[in-house]
Amino acid sequence: MLKYIARKTGQAGRIIYIGHSLGTTTFLEYGSRFPDQVKNLVKLAILMAPNGGMQNTKAFFFRIGVLFTDVIRLVTHTEMTKLFTPRGILKVITKLCRASPTLMEYCIRVINLTTLGPQKETDASVAPIVFNQFPEASSLKVYQQIAAETVDDFRAYDYGSRNFFVYGQLKPPIYNVSKIEVPIYLIYSKRDWCTTSKDAEILFGRLHPRAKIYGRYELSDFNHNDFLYSKHAKSVVYDKILNLIDSARTLELIGSDVNEK
């Protein structure tokens, strides 16, 4: 995707990557595996509710996943995976939650208590919007990998007995985020039960010194999805992101002037 954007725009090395939750995981995994490519493509990465390890997560939904590792592997290799597509269980659950405003509010409370964290930043009026986009189907392999992070490190996918044939070692390799030299700006919240402040701080500590030049930003009252739906998301998060982007562009211009002189 990044290569495609760079090719179409001619802006290689000036792309600003903005991700939330699994979108941050994708960047960290890619950057760890191909640090030189990221360095040549991306100018700045802004990661909201970053997932670079979840050992301190309070999300019950992911905590229990490690208890069913073998079952998930079995399901992943059978037709049962269709149950977890929009035409399966998730479609039934989503339809039920959309049935009335009361059920929408109840479903959101259940999701918050099991996964996202307490919510006071999002109005009930946006519930229809939330359920038009969430929950969405996801790969069981992704769920299994996230669940594994709750008891282990930030590693590649665990193939079990096939790890040696895939990776040349018994355990999946750890993603070494310190290889990423592109500036990374982390935005996280104390109220986020899924990707916690503690895990975000651990991730920040592992970053390359060059990746830390803009620091990080901790919020107090956002849960995991408030980054997307909060009534204060623009003033608290998005405006700050835009200011950071402007600062990065200013530094780029200053650097260009210095190099020319």
Coordinates of C-alpha atoms in Angstrom, one line a residue:
M1 CA 0.0 0.0 0.0
L2 CA 2.7 2.5 1.0
K3 CA 4.7 1.6 -2.2
Y4 CA 1.6 2.1 -4.3
I5 CA 0.9 5.6 -2.7
A6 CA 4.6 6.6 -3.2
R7 CA 4.5 5.5 -6.8
K8 CA 1.2 7.2 -7.6
T9 CA 2.0 10.5 -5.8
G10 CA 5.8 10.7 -6.2
Q11 CA 6.0 11.5 -2.5
A12 CA 8.3 8.6 -1.3
G13 CA 9.8 9.6 2.0
R14 CA 7.1 12.1 2.7
I15 CA 4.1 9.9 3.5
I16 CA 2.4 10.4 6.9
Y17 CA 1.0 7.2 8.3
I18 CA -1.9 7.5 10.7
G19 CA -3.3 4.3 12.3
H20 CA -5.6 3.2 15.1
S21 CA -5.4 -0.1 17.0
L22 CA -4.7 -2.9 14.5
G23 CA -3.7 -0.2 12.0
T24 CA -0.8 0.6 14.4
T25 CA 0.1 -3.1 14.7
T26 CA 0.4 -3.3 10.9
F27 CA 2.8 -0.5 10.8
L28 CA 5.0 -1.8 13.7
E29 CA 5.1 -5.3 12.2
Y30 CA 6.0 -4.0 8.7
G31 CA 8.5 -1.5 10.0
S32 CA 10.2 -4.1 12.1
R33 CA 10.6 -6.5 9.2
F34 CA 11.4 -3.9 6.5
P35 CA 12.9 -0.9 8.3
D36 CA 14.8 0.4 5.3
Q37 CA 11.6 0.4 3.2
V38 CA 9.7 2.3 5.8
K39 CA 12.6 4.8 6.1
N40 CA 12.4 5.4 2.4
L41 CA 8.7 5.7 2.3
V42 CA 7.4 7.3 5.5
K43 CA 8.1 10.7 7.0
L44 CA 6.1 10.3 10.2
A45 CA 3.9 7.7 11.8
I46 CA 1.1 8.7 14.2
L47 CA -0.3 5.8 16.1
M48 CA -3.5 6.1 18.2
A49 CA -4.3 3.4 20.8
P50 CA -1.1 1.6 19.7
N51 CA -0.8 -2.2 19.9
G52 CA 2.8 -3.2 20.1
G53 CA 2.3 -5.7 22.9
M54 CA -0.7 -6.3 25.2
Q55 CA 0.7 -8.0 28.3
N56 CA -1.1 -5.4 30.5
T57 CA -4.4 -5.4 28.7
K58 CA -7.6 -5.4 30.7
A59 CA -9.7 -6.6 27.8
F60 CA -11.4 -9.8 28.9
F61 CA -12.3 -10.7 25.3
F62 CA -8.6 -11.1 24.4
R63 CA -7.5 -12.5 27.8
I64 CA -9.7 -15.6 27.4
G65 CA -8.4 -16.2 23.9
V66 CA -5.3 -18.0 25.1
L67 CA -7.5 -20.7 26.7
F68 CA -8.8 -21.7 23.3
T69 CA -5.6 -21.6 21.1
D70 CA -6.0 -25.2 19.9
V71 CA -9.7 -24.7 19.2
I72 CA -9.0 -21.5 17.2
R73 CA -6.4 -23.3 15.1
L74 CA -8.9 -26.1 14.4
V75 CA -11.6 -23.6 13.4
T76 CA -9.2 -21.6 11.2
H77 CA -8.6 -24.7 9.1
T78 CA -12.3 -25.7 8.7
E79 CA -15.5 -24.3 7.2
M80 CA -16.4 -23.1 10.7
T81 CA -14.6 -19.8 9.9
K82 CA -17.7 -18.8 7.9
L83 CA -19.5 -18.4 11.2
F84 CA -17.3 -15.4 12.1
T85 CA -17.9 -13.5 8.8
P86 CA -20.6 -10.9 8.3
R87 CA -22.9 -13.7 7.2
G88 CA -22.4 -15.7 10.3
I89 CA -22.5 -15.0 14.1
L90 CA -21.4 -11.4 13.8
K91 CA -24.3 -10.6 11.5
V92 CA -26.8 -12.0 14.0
I93 CA -25.2 -10.1 16.9
T94 CA -25.1 -6.9 15.0
K95 CA -28.7 -7.2 13.8
L96 CA -29.8 -7.8 17.4
C97 CA -27.9 -4.8 18.7
R98 CA -29.4 -2.6 16.0
A99 CA -33.0 -3.6 16.9
S100 CA -33.6 -0.7 19.2
P101 CA -31.8 2.2 20.9
T102 CA -32.0 0.4 24.2
L103 CA -30.4 -2.7 22.8
M104 CA -27.7 -0.6 21.1
E105 CA -26.8 1.1 24.4
Y106 CA -26.8 -2.3 26.2
C107 CA -24.5 -3.9 23.5
I108 CA -22.1 -0.9 23.7
R109 CA -21.9 -1.3 27.5
V110 CA -21.1 -5.0 27.1
I111 CA -18.4 -4.3 24.5
N112 CA -16.9 -1.6 26.7
L113 CA -16.8 -3.8 29.8
T114 CA -15.2 -6.7 28.0
T115 CA -12.9 -5.0 25.6
L116 CA -12.7 -1.2 25.2
G117 CA -12.9 0.3 28.7
P118 CA -15.4 2.8 30.4
Q119 CA -16.9 5.3 28.1
K120 CA -18.0 8.8 28.8
E121 CA -16.7 10.6 25.8
T122 CA -19.2 9.2 23.2
D123 CA -22.9 10.2 23.1
A124 CA -25.5 7.5 22.8
S125 CA -26.7 9.2 19.6
V126 CA -23.7 7.9 17.7
A127 CA -24.6 4.2 18.5
P128 CA -26.2 3.6 15.0
I129 CA -22.9 4.9 13.4
V130 CA -20.9 2.6 15.7
F131 CA -22.9 -0.5 14.7
N132 CA -22.7 0.3 11.0
Q133 CA -18.9 -0.1 11.4
F134 CA -18.4 -2.2 14.5
P135 CA -18.3 -5.1 15.2
E136 CA -16.8 -6.1 11.9
A137 CA -15.6 -9.5 10.8
S138 CA -11.9 -10.2 11.5
S139 CA -9.6 -13.1 10.9
L140 CA -9.4 -15.7 13.7
K141 CA -5.6 -15.7 13.2
V142 CA -5.6 -12.0 14.1
Y143 CA -7.6 -12.7 17.2
Q144 CA -5.3 -15.6 18.2
Q145 CA -2.2 -13.5 17.7
I146 CA -3.6 -10.6 19.8
A147 CA -4.6 -13.1 22.5
A148 CA -1.1 -14.5 22.5
E149 CA 0.3 -11.0 23.1
T150 CA -1.6 -10.9 26.5
V151 CA 0.7 -13.6 27.9
D152 CA 3.8 -13.2 25.8
D153 CA 5.7 -10.6 23.8
F154 CA 5.0 -8.8 20.5
R155 CA 5.7 -11.7 18.2
A156 CA 4.9 -13.0 14.8
Y157 CA 2.0 -15.4 14.4
D158 CA 2.4 -18.7 16.3
Y159 CA 2.1 -21.7 14.1
G160 CA 2.7 -24.1 16.9
S161 CA 4.6 -27.2 15.8
R162 CA 5.2 -25.6 12.4
N163 CA 7.1 -22.7 13.8
F164 CA 10.5 -24.3 13.0
F165 CA 9.6 -24.8 9.4
V166 CA 8.2 -21.3 9.0
Y167 CA 10.7 -19.3 11.1
G168 CA 13.6 -21.7 11.7
Q169 CA 13.0 -21.6 15.5
L170 CA 10.6 -23.1 18.0
K171 CA 9.0 -19.8 19.0
P172 CA 7.9 -17.0 16.6
P173 CA 10.4 -14.1 16.4
I174 CA 9.8 -10.9 18.4
Y175 CA 9.1 -7.8 16.3
N176 CA 12.1 -5.6 17.0
V177 CA 10.5 -2.1 16.8
S178 CA 13.9 -0.5 17.6
K179 CA 14.8 -1.1 14.0
I180 CA 12.3 1.6 12.9
E181 CA 14.1 5.0 12.7
V182 CA 11.1 6.9 11.3
P183 CA 9.6 9.3 13.9
I184 CA 6.7 7.7 15.7
Y185 CA 4.1 9.7 17.7
L186 CA 2.1 7.6 20.2
I187 CA -1.3 8.7 21.4
Y188 CA -2.9 6.6 24.1
S189 CA -5.3 6.9 27.1
K190 CA -5.5 5.8 30.7
R191 CA -9.1 4.8 30.2
D192 CA -8.3 2.4 27.3
W193 CA -8.6 -1.1 28.6
C194 CA -7.6 -2.7 25.4
T195 CA -4.3 -1.1 24.6
T196 CA -3.3 0.3 28.0
S197 CA -1.1 3.2 28.9
K198 CA 1.4 0.8 30.5
D199 CA 1.8 -1.2 27.3
A200 CA 2.1 2.1 25.3
E201 CA 4.9 3.2 27.6
I202 CA 6.7 -0.1 27.2
L203 CA 6.4 0.3 23.5
F204 CA 7.8 3.8 23.6
G205 CA 10.8 2.7 25.6
R206 CA 11.6 0.1 22.9
L207 CA 11.6 2.6 20.1
H208 CA 14.8 3.8 18.4
P209 CA 15.9 7.2 19.8
R210 CA 15.3 8.8 16.4
A211 CA 11.7 7.5 16.5
K212 CA 11.0 9.4 19.8
I213 CA 11.8 12.9 18.7
Y214 CA 8.1 14.1 18.9
G215 CA 7.5 12.3 22.2
R216 CA 4.1 10.8 23.1
Y217 CA 0.7 12.0 24.2
E218 CA -1.4 10.5 27.0
L219 CA -5.1 11.2 27.4
S220 CA -7.2 10.7 30.5
D221 CA -10.7 9.9 29.5
F222 CA -10.8 8.2 26.1
N223 CA -11.5 4.5 25.9
H224 CA -10.3 2.4 22.9
N225 CA -13.0 3.6 20.4
D226 CA -13.3 7.2 21.7
F227 CA -10.4 8.0 19.4
L228 CA -12.9 7.5 16.6
Y229 CA -16.3 8.5 18.0
S230 CA -15.7 10.9 20.9
K231 CA -17.5 14.2 20.9
H232 CA -14.1 15.8 21.8
A233 CA -12.0 13.7 19.3
K234 CA -11.4 16.7 17.0
S235 CA -10.3 19.2 19.7
V236 CA -8.4 16.7 21.8
V237 CA -6.8 14.4 19.2
Y238 CA -7.3 15.5 15.6
D239 CA -6.3 19.1 16.0
K240 CA -3.2 18.0 17.8
I241 CA -2.4 15.6 15.0
L242 CA -2.8 18.3 12.4
N243 CA -0.5 20.7 14.4
L244 CA 2.1 17.9 14.6
I245 CA 1.9 17.4 10.8
D246 CA 2.4 21.1 10.3
S247 CA 5.4 21.1 12.7
A248 CA 6.9 18.1 10.8
R249 CA 6.5 20.0 7.5
T250 CA 8.1 23.1 9.0
L251 CA 11.1 21.1 10.2
E252 CA 11.4 19.6 6.7
L253 CA 11.4 23.1 5.1
I254 CA 14.0 24.3 7.6
G255 CA 16.1 21.2 6.9
S256 CA 15.9 21.8 3.2
D257 CA 17.0 25.4 3.6
V258 CA 20.0 24.4 5.7
N259 CA 21.0 21.7 3.2
E260 CA 20.7 24.2 0.3
K261 CA 22.9 26.7 2.1

